[in-house]
Coordinates of C-alpha atoms in Angstrom, one line a residue:
Chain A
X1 CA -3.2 27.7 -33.9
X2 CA 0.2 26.9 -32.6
X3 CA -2.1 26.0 -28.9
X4 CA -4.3 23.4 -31.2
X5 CA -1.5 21.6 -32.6
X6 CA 0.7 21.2 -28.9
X7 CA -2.3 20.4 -27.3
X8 CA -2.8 17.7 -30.3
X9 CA 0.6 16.6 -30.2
X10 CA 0.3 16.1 -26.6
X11 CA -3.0 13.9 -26.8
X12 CA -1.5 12.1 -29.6
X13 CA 1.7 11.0 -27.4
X14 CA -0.5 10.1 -24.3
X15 CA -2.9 8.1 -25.8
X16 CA -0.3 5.9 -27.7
X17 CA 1.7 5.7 -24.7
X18 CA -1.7 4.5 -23.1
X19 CA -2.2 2.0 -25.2
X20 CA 1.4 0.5 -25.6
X21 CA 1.7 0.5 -21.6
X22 CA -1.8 -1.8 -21.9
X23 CA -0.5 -3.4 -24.6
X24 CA 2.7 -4.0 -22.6
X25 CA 0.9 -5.0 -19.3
X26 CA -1.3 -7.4 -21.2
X27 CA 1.0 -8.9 -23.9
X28 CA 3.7 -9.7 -20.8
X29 CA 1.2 -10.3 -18.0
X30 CA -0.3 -13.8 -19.0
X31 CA 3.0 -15.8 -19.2
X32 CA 4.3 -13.6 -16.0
X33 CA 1.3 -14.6 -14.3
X34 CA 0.8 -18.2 -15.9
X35 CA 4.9 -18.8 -14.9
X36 CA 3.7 -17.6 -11.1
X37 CA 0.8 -20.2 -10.9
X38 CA 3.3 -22.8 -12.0
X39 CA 5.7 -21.9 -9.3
X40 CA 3.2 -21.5 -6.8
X41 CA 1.8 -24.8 -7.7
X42 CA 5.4 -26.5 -7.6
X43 CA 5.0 -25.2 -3.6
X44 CA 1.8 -27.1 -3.0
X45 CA 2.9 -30.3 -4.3
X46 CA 6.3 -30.0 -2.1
X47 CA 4.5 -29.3 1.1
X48 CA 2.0 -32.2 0.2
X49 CA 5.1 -34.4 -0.5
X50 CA 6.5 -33.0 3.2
X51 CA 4.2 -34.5 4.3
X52 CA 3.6 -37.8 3.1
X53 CA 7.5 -38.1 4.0
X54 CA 6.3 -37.8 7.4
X55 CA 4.2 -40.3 7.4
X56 CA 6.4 -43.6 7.9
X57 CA 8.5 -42.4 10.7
X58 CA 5.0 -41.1 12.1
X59 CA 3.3 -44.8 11.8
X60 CA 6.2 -46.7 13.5
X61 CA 6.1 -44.5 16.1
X62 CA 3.1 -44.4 17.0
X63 CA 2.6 -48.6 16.5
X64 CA 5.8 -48.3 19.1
X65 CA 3.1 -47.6 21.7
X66 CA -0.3 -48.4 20.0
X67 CA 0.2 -51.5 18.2
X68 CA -3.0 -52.7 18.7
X69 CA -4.7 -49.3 16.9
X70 CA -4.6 -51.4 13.7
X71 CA -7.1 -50.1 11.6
X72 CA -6.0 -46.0 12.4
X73 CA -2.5 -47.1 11.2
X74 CA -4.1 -48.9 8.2
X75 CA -6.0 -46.0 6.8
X76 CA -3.1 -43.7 7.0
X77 CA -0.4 -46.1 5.4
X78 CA -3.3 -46.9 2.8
X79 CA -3.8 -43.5 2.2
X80 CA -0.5 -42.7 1.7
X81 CA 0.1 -44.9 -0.6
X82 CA -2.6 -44.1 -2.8
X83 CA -1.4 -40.6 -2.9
X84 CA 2.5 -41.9 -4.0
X85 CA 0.6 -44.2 -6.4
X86 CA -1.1 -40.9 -8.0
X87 CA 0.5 -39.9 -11.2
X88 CA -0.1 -36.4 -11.5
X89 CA -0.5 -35.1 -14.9
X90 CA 1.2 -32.3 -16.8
X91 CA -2.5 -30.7 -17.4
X92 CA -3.3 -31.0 -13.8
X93 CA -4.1 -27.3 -13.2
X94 CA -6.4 -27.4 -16.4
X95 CA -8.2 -30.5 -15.7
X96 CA -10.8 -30.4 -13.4
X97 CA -11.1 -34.2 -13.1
X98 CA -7.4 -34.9 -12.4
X99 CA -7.4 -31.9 -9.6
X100 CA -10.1 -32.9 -8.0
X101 CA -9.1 -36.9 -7.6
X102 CA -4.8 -34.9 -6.7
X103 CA -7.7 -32.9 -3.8
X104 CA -9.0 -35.9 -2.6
X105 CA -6.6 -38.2 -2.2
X106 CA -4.4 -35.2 -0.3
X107 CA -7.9 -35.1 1.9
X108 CA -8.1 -38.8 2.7
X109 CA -4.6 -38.3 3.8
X110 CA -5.7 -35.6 6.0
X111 CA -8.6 -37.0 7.8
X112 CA -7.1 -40.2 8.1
X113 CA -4.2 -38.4 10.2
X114 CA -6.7 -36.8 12.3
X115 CA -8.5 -39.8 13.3
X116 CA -5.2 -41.1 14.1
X117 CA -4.1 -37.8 16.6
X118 CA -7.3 -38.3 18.3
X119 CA -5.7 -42.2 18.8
X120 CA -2.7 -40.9 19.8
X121 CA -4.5 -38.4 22.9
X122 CA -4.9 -41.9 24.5
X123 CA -1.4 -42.7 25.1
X124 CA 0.3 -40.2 27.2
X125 CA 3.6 -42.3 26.9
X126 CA 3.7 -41.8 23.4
X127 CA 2.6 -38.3 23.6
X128 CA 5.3 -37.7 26.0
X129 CA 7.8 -39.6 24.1
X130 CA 10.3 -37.0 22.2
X131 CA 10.3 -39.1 19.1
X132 CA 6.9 -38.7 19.1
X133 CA 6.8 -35.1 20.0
X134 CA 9.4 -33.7 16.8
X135 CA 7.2 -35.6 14.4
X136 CA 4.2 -33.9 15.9
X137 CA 5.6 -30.7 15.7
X138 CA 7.1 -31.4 12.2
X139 CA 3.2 -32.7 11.1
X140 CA 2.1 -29.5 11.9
X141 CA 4.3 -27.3 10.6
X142 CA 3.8 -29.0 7.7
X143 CA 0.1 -28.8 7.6
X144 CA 0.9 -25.1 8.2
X145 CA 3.1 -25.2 4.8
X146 CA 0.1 -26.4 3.0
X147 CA -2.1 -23.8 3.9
X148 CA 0.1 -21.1 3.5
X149 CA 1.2 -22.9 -0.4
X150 CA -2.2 -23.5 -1.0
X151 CA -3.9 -20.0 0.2
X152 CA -0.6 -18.8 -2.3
X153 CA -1.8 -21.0 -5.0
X154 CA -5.4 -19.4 -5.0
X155 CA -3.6 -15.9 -5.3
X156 CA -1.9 -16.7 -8.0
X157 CA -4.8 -18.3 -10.4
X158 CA -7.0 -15.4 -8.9
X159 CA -4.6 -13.3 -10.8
X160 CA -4.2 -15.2 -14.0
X161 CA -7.7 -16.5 -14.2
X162 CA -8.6 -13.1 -14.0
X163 CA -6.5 -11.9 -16.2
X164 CA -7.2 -13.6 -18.9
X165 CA -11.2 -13.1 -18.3
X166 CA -11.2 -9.6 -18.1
X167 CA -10.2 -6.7 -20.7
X168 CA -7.9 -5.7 -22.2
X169 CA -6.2 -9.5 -20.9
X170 CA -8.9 -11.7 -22.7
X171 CA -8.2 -9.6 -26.2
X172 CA -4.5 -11.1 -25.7
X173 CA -5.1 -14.2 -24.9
X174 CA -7.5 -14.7 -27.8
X175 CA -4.5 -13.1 -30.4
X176 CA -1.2 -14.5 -29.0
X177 CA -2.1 -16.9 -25.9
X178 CA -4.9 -19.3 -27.4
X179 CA -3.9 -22.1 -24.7
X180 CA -4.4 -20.1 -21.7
X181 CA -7.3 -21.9 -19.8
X182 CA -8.5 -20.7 -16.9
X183 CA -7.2 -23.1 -14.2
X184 CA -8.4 -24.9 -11.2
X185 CA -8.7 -24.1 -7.5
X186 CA -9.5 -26.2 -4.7
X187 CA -12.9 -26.3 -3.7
X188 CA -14.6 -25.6 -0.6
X189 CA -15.1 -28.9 1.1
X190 CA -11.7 -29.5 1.1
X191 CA -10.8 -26.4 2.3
X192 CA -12.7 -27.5 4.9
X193 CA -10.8 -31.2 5.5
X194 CA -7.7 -29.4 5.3
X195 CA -8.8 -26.7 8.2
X196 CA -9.8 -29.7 10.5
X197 CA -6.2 -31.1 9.9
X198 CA -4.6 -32.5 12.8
X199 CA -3.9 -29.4 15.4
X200 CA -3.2 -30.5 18.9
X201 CA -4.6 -27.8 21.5
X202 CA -2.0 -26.5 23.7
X203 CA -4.1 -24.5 25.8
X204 CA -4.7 -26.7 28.5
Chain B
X1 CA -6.9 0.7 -30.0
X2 CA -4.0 2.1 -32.0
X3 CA -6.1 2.4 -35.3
X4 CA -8.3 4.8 -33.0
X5 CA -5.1 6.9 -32.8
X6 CA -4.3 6.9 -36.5
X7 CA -7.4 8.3 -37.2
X8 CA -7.3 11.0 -34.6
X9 CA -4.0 11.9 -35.1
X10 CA -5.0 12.0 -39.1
X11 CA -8.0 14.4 -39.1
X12 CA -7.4 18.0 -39.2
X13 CA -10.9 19.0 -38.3
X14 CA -11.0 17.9 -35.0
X15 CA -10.6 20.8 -32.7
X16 CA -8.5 19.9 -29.6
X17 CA -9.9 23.2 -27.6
X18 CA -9.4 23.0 -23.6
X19 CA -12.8 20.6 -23.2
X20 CA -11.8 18.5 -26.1
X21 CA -8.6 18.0 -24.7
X22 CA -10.1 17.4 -20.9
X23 CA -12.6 15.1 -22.1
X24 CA -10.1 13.0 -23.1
X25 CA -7.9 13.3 -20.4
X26 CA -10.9 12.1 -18.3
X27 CA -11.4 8.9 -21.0
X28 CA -7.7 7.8 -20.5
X29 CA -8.1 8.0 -16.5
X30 CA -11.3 5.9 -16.9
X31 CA -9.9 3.6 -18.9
X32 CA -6.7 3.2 -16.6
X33 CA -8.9 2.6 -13.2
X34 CA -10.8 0.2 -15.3
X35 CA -8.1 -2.3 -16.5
X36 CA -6.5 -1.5 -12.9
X37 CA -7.1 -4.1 -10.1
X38 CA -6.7 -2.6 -6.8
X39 CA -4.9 -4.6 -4.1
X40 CA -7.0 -3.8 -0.5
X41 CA -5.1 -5.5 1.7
X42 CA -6.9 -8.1 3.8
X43 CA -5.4 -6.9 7.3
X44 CA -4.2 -3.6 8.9
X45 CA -0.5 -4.9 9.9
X46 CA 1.4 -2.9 12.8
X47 CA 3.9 -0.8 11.9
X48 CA 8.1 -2.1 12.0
X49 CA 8.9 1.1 14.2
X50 CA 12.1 -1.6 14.9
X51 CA 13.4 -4.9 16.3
X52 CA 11.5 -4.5 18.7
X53 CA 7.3 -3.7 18.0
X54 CA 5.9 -4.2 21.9
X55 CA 2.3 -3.1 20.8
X56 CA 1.2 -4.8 24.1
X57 CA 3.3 -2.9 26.3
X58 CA 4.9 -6.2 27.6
X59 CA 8.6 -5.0 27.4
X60 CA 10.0 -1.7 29.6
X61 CA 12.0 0.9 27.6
X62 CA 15.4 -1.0 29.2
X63 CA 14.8 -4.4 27.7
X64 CA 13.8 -3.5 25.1
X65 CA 16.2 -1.4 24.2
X66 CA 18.5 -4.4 25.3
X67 CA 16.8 -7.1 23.2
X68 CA 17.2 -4.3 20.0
X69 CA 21.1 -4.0 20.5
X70 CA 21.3 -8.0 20.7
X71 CA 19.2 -8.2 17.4
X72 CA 21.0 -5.5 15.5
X73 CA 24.4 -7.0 17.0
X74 CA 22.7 -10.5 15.5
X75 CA 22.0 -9.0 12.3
X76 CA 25.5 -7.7 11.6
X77 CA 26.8 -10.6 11.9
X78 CA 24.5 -13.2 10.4
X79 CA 22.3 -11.0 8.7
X80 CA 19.5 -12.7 9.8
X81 CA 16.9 -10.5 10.6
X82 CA 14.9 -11.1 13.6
X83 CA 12.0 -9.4 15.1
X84 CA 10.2 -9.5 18.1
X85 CA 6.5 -8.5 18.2
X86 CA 3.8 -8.2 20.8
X87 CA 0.2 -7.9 19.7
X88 CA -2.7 -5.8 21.3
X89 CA -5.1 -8.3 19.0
X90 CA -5.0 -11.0 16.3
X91 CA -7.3 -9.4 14.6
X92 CA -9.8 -12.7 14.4
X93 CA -6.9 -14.6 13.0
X94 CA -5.3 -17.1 13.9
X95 CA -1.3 -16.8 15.0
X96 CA -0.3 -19.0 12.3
X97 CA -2.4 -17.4 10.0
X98 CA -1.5 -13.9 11.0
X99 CA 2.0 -14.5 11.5
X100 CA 3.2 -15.3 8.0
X101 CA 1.1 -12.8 6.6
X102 CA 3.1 -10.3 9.1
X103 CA 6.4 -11.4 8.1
X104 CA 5.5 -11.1 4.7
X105 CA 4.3 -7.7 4.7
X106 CA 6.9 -6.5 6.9
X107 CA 9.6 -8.5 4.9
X108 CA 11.7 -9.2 7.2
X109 CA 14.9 -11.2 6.0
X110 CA 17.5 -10.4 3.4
X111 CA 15.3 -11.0 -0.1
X112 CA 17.8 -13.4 -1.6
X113 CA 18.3 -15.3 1.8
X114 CA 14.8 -15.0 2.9
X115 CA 16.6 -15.7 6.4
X116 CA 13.8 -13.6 8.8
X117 CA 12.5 -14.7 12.2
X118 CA 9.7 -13.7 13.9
X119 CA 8.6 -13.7 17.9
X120 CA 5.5 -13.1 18.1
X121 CA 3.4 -12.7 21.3
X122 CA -0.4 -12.2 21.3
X123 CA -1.1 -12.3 24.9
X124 CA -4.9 -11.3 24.6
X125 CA -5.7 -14.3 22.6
X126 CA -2.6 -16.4 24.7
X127 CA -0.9 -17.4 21.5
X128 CA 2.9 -17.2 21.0
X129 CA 4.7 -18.2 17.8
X130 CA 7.9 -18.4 16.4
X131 CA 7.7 -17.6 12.6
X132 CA 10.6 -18.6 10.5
X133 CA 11.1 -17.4 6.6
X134 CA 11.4 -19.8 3.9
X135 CA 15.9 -19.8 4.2
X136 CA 15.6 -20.4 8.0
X137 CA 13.7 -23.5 8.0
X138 CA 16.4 -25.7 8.5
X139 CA 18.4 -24.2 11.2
X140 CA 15.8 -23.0 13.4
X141 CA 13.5 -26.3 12.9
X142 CA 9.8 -26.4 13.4
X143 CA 10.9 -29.1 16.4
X144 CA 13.4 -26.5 18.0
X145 CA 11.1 -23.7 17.7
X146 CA 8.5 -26.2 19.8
X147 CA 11.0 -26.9 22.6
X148 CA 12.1 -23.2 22.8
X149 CA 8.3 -22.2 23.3
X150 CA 7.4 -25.0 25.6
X151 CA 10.3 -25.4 27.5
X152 CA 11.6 -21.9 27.6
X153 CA 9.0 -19.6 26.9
X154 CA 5.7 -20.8 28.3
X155 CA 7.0 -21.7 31.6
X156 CA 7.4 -17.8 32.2
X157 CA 4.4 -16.7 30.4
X158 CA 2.6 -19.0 33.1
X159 CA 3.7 -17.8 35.8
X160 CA 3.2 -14.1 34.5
X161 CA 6.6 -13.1 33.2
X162 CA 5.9 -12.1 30.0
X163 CA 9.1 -9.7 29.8
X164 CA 11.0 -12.6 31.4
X165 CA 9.6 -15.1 28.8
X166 CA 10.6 -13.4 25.6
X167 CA 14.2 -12.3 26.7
X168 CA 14.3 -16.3 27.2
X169 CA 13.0 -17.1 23.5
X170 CA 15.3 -14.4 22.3
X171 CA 18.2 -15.6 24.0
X172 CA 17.4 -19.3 23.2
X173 CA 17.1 -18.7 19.0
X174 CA 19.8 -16.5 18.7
X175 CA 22.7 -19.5 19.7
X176 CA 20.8 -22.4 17.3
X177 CA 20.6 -19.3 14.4
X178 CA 24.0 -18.6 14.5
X179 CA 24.8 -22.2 13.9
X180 CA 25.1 -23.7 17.7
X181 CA 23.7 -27.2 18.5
X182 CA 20.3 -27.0 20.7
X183 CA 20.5 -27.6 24.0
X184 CA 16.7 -27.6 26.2
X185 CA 18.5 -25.9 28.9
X186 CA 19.9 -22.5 26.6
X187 CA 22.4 -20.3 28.1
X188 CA 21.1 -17.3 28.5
X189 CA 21.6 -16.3 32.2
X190 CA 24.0 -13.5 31.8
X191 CA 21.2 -11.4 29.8
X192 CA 18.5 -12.0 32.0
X193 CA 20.6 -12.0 35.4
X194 CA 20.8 -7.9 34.4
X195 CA 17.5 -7.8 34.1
X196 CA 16.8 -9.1 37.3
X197 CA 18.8 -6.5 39.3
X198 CA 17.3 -3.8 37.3
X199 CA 14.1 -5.0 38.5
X200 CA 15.2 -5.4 41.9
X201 CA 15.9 -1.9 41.8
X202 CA 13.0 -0.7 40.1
X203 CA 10.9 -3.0 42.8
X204 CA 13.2 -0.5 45.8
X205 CA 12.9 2.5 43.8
X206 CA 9.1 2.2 43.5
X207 CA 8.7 1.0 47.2
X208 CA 10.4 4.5 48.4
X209 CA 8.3 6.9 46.4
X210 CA 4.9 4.7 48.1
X211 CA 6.8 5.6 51.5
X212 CA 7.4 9.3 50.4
X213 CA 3.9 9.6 49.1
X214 CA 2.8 7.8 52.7
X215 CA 4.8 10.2 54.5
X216 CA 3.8 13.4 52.8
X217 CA 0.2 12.6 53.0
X218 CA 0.5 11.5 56.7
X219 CA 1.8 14.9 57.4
X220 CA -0.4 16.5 55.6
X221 CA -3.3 15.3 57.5
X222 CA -1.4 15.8 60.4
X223 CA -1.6 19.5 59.8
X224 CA -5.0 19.6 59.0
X225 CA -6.1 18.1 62.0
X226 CA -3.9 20.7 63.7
X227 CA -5.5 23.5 62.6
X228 CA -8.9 22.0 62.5
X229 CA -9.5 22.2 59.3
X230 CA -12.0 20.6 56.9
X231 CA -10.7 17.6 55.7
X232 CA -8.9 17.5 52.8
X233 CA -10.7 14.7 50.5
X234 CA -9.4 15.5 47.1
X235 CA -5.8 14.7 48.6
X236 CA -7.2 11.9 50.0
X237 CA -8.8 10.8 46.4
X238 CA -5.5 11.5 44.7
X239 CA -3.4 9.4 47.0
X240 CA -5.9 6.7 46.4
X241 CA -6.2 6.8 42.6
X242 CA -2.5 7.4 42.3
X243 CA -1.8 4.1 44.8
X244 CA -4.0 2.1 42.7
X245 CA -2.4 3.2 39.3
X246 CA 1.3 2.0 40.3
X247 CA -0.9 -1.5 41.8
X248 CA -2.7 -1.9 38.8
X249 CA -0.4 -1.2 36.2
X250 CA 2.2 -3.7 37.3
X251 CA 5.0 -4.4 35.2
X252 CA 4.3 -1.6 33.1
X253 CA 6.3 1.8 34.7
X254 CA 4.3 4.7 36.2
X255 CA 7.5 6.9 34.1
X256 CA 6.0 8.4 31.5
X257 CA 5.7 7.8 27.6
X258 CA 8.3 5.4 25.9
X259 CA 11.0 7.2 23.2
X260 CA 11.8 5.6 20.5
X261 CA 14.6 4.2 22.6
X262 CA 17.0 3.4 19.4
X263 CA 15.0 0.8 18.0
X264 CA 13.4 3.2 15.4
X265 CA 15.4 5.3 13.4
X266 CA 17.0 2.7 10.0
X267 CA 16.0 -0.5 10.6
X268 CA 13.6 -2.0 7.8
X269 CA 12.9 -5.5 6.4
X270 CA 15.2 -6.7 4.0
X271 CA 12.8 -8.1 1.6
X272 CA 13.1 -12.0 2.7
X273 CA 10.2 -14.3 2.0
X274 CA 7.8 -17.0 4.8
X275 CA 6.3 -20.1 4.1
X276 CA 4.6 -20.9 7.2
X277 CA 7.5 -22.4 9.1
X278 CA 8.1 -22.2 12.5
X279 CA 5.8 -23.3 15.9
X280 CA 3.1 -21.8 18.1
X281 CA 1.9 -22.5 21.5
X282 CA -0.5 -21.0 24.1
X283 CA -1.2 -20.5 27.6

């Protein structure tokens, strides 16, 4: 039954080469895909830091012409400094309390900034002024940077959170990777403060 | 799983005939689309047929086969990579959105440099962005690419010169990416000087077929009413429809289809990488 034996032979090979490439994609995936989160995460925070460096050239600008617009100023220095106050904790992406305080802070920051670009539609001097005009166009590339690092972040924890939920990546995790936690992801409201971030409209 | 294989691979009675053997065959491809997660991506992108994608039809064959010897010329020497793109639709997005996402996909850039650059013209939805890659960022600044839209670009879109407007942009990156100082007021009049005569032309060349058209019609119904005979309307429709084709079509050329020009053949994205650099505007 030389026919029996090849065709044997043959199963034999495939199915352990089935099961070492699974074995292979799981055992190397969740530290591949754990490493990616961190890096992607790393991207969010710099855009968010970006930004908050912005933010004193922005005010003294902007009191250069608008002094009197006191309280706008106020909220975004205050907010500003809350978020520079934040220590950010190593377990960050793990703990849902510590995300969601690092989400809203970053949105304070935000909607405070839009309440001051409305401010700002009510000085053309200033809104002509170049000084001015770089910073705006810095701000927004900048809040452009944050949704593209963020919408990256979400990606990559799609992956890995998935990955270690589903088989055969859960089986791994539970034998090698007892740590890996499923991690956190910004939530939809702030989605939502972060869509409505400043955008002047051109079209006009 | 490998236990499973032990055991199979261990018992002799197990008769691997041809629907054994198919059976498992079918397991192992079940098993593999299970553990598989397929990728659809999110967006249909436009295809890099070359430096130059003009999916609008904004661009005639000349300029663009202009702007695609400037790029490659740009590209030899800096290897930056940059690509100009005109949209038929955004697809719902928005250009910011749809832009990174593009250079992304198309990977324009050299991978280690990530050093890509993107025009990119909607002109149904008005938008027009400059996208820059990730090793870009500080040359061509989010502030430059601003002034080049608003002070270079824009002014032409408004006043309907979409050709005229990106040969600007173009000609206003390429000095700040190869490491000059910007200036609002780029030098680029050499480029688009040509341009102008070659529209001149095209504007005389165009005039003299209308008049030859005129003429030959003119006779024709000169010789109908000669010999007194019915009128001849379907020459009459075609002048008509053919008059109002050159009208309508404007800056696009009544010549026929576009060839590749040599925009197509070997040019592919390097690889490079976008953040979400870069500026838009709109008109």
């Amino acid at each position: 039954m030389p026919g029996n034996i090849t065709r044997k032979f043959i199963s034999v090979l495939l199915l352990l080469f089935i099961t070492t490439g699974l074995a292979g994609c799981g055992v190397n995936a969740i530290p591949s895909l754990d490493e990616e989160t961190t890096a992607k995460w790393s991207q969010v925070i710099n855009q968010y830091q970006r930004r908050a460096d912005l933010i004193p050239n922005l005010v003294e600008v902007v009191k250069g012409y608008a002094k009197h617009e006191r309280e706008t100023l106020t909220a975004v220095v205050e907010a500003r400094s809350k978020i520079s106050q934040m220590t950010i904790p190593k377990d960050i992406l793990t703990n849902k309390n510590a995300f969601q305080l690092f989400q809203q802070n970053q949105g304070q920051l935000t909607s405070a900034l839009s309440k001051l670009m409305l401010v700002v539609e009510r000085y053309p001097d200033l809104k002509a002024s170049q000084n001015y005009s770089n910073l705006q166009s810095q701000l927004e590339g900048t809040e452009n940077r944050i949704a593209v690092a963020r919408r990256d972040y979400i990606e990559a924890i799609k992956e890995y959170n998935t990955e270690i939920r589903t088989f055969p990546g859960r089986i791994w995790a539970a034998l090698l990777y007892e740590d890996a936690e499923v991690k956190q992801n910004f939530t939809v409201e702030n989605s939502k403060a972060i869509e409505t971030a400043p955008k002047i409209n051109l079209s006009q | 799983m490998v236990w499973v294989v032990v055991v199979i691979s261990s018992s002799k009675k197990i008769q691997f005939n041809r629907s054994n053997f198919s059976f498992l065959i079918m397991i192992i491809v079940m098993l593999l689309v299970a553990v598989t997660r397929i990728h659809a991506s999110d967006l249909p992108f436009p295809k890099l047929t070359g430096r130059v994608v003009d999916n609008a039809y904004l661009l005639s064959d000349d300029v663009e086969n202009k702007l695609t010897v400037l790029l490659k010329v740009h590209e030899d020497t800096t290897s930056n990579q940059v690509v100009v793109v005109t949209l038929n639709t955004l697809q719902g997005q928005t250009i910011e959105d749809f832009g990174y996402q593009l250079g992304r996909h198309w990977g324009i850039g050299q991978k280690k440099k990530n050093n890509g650059v993107l025009l990119i013209v909607a002109p149904r939805e008005r938008k027009v962005r400059i996208e820059v890659g990730y090793g870009l960022e500080g040359t061509l600044t989010d502030a430059i690419s601003k002034s080049i839209i608003d002070t270079v670009i824009l002014p032409k879109f408004k006043s309907k010169n979409m050709s005229g407007g990106i040969v600007a942009g173009v000609n206003a990156m390429l000095p700040v990416l190869e490491g000059a100082e910007y200036r609002s007021t780029p030098k680029g009049f050499q480029f688009f000087t040509s341009i102008n005569i070659g529209l001149i032309i095209h504007i005389i060349l165009f005039l003299s077929v209308v008049i030859l058209i005129a003429y030959f019609v003119l006779s024709e119904q000169l010789n109908s009413w000669e010999k007194f005979n019915r009128r001849d309307h379907i020459r009459d429709h075609r002048f008509n429809r053919r008059n109002d084709g050159y009208l309508n079509s404007g800056g696009h050329h009544g010549s026929s289809g576009r060839s590749g020009g040599f925009g197509g053949g070997g040019f592919s994205g390097g690889g490079g990488g976008f953040g979400g650099g870069g500026s838009s505007g709109g008109w």
